[in-house]
C-alpha positions as CSV (number, residue, x, y, z in Angstrom):
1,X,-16.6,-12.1,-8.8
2,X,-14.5,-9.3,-6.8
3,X,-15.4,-8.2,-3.5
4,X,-14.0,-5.0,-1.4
5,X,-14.0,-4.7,2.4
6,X,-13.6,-1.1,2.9
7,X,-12.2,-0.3,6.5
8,X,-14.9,2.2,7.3
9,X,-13.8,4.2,10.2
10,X,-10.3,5.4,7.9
11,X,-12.3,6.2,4.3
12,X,-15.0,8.0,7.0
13,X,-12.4,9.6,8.7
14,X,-10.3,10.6,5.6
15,X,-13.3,11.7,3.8
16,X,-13.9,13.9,6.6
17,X,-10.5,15.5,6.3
18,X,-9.9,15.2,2.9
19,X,-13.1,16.2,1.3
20,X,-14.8,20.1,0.9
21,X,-17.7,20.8,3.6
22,X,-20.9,20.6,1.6
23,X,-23.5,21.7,4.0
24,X,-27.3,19.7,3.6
25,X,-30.7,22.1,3.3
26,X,-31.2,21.9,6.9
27,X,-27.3,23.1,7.6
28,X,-26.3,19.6,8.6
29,X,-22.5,18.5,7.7
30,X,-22.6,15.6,5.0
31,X,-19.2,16.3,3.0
32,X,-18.1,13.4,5.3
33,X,-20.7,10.9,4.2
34,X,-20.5,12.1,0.6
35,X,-16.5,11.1,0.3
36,X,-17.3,7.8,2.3
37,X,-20.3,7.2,-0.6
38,X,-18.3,8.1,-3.5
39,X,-15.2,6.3,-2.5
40,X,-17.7,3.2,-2.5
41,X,-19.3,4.1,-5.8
42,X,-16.1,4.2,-7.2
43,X,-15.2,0.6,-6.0
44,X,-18.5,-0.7,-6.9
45,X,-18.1,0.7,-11.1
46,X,-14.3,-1.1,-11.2
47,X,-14.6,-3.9,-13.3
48,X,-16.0,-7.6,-12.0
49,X,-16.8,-6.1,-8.6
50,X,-19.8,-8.2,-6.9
51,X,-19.7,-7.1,-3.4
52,X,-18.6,-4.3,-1.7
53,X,-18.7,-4.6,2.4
54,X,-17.8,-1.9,4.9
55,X,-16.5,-2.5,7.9
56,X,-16.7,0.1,11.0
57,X,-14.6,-0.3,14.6
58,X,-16.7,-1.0,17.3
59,X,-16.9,1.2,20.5
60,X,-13.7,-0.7,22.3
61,X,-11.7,1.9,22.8
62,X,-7.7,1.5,21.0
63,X,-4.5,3.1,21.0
64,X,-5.1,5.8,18.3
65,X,-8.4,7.0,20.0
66,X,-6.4,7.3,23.7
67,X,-3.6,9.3,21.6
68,X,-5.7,11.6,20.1
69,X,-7.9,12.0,23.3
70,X,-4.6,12.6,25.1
71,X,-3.1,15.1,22.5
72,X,-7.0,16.8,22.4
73,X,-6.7,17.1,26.0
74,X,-3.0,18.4,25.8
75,X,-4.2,21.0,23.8
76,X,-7.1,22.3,25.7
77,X,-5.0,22.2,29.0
78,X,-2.1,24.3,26.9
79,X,-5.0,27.5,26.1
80,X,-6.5,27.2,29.2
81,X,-2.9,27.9,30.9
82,X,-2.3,30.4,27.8
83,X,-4.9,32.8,28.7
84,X,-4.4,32.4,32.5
85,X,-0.6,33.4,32.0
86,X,-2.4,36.7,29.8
């Protein structure tokens, strides 16, 4: 017996990044959960593998999330003062 535990908030996250859009019938964006499903897949075919769990970060916000909020709002203060200077 093997068992994975995927961290799911990186494999959704580099999926979403790393993976072609592919658009649903109704125009909703699903590339995202497409990588995140095939990455599992792919565990699941690998020889002996049981289990496969996957594991998402709760709502507490952390370090990485502040940064990237911070940089996000960096970036949004740097146009706004862009096309005032204009």
């Amino acid at each position: 017996m093997k068992i994975h535990l995927v961290d799911g908030t990186y494999e959704l996250f580099r999926a979403y990044y790393g993976v072609p859009s592919v658009l649903s019938p109704d125009g909703t964006e699903v590339g995202a959960v497409r990588g995140l499903v095939q990455t599992l897949l792919s565990l699941l075919r690998q020889d002996d593998v049981t289990h496969v769990g996957c594991a998402f970060d709760s709502v507490v916000e952390s370090s990485v999330i502040r940064c990237f909020l911070d940089i996000r709002l960096l970036m949004v203060c740097q146009k706004i003062l862009r096309i005032n200077l204009l």
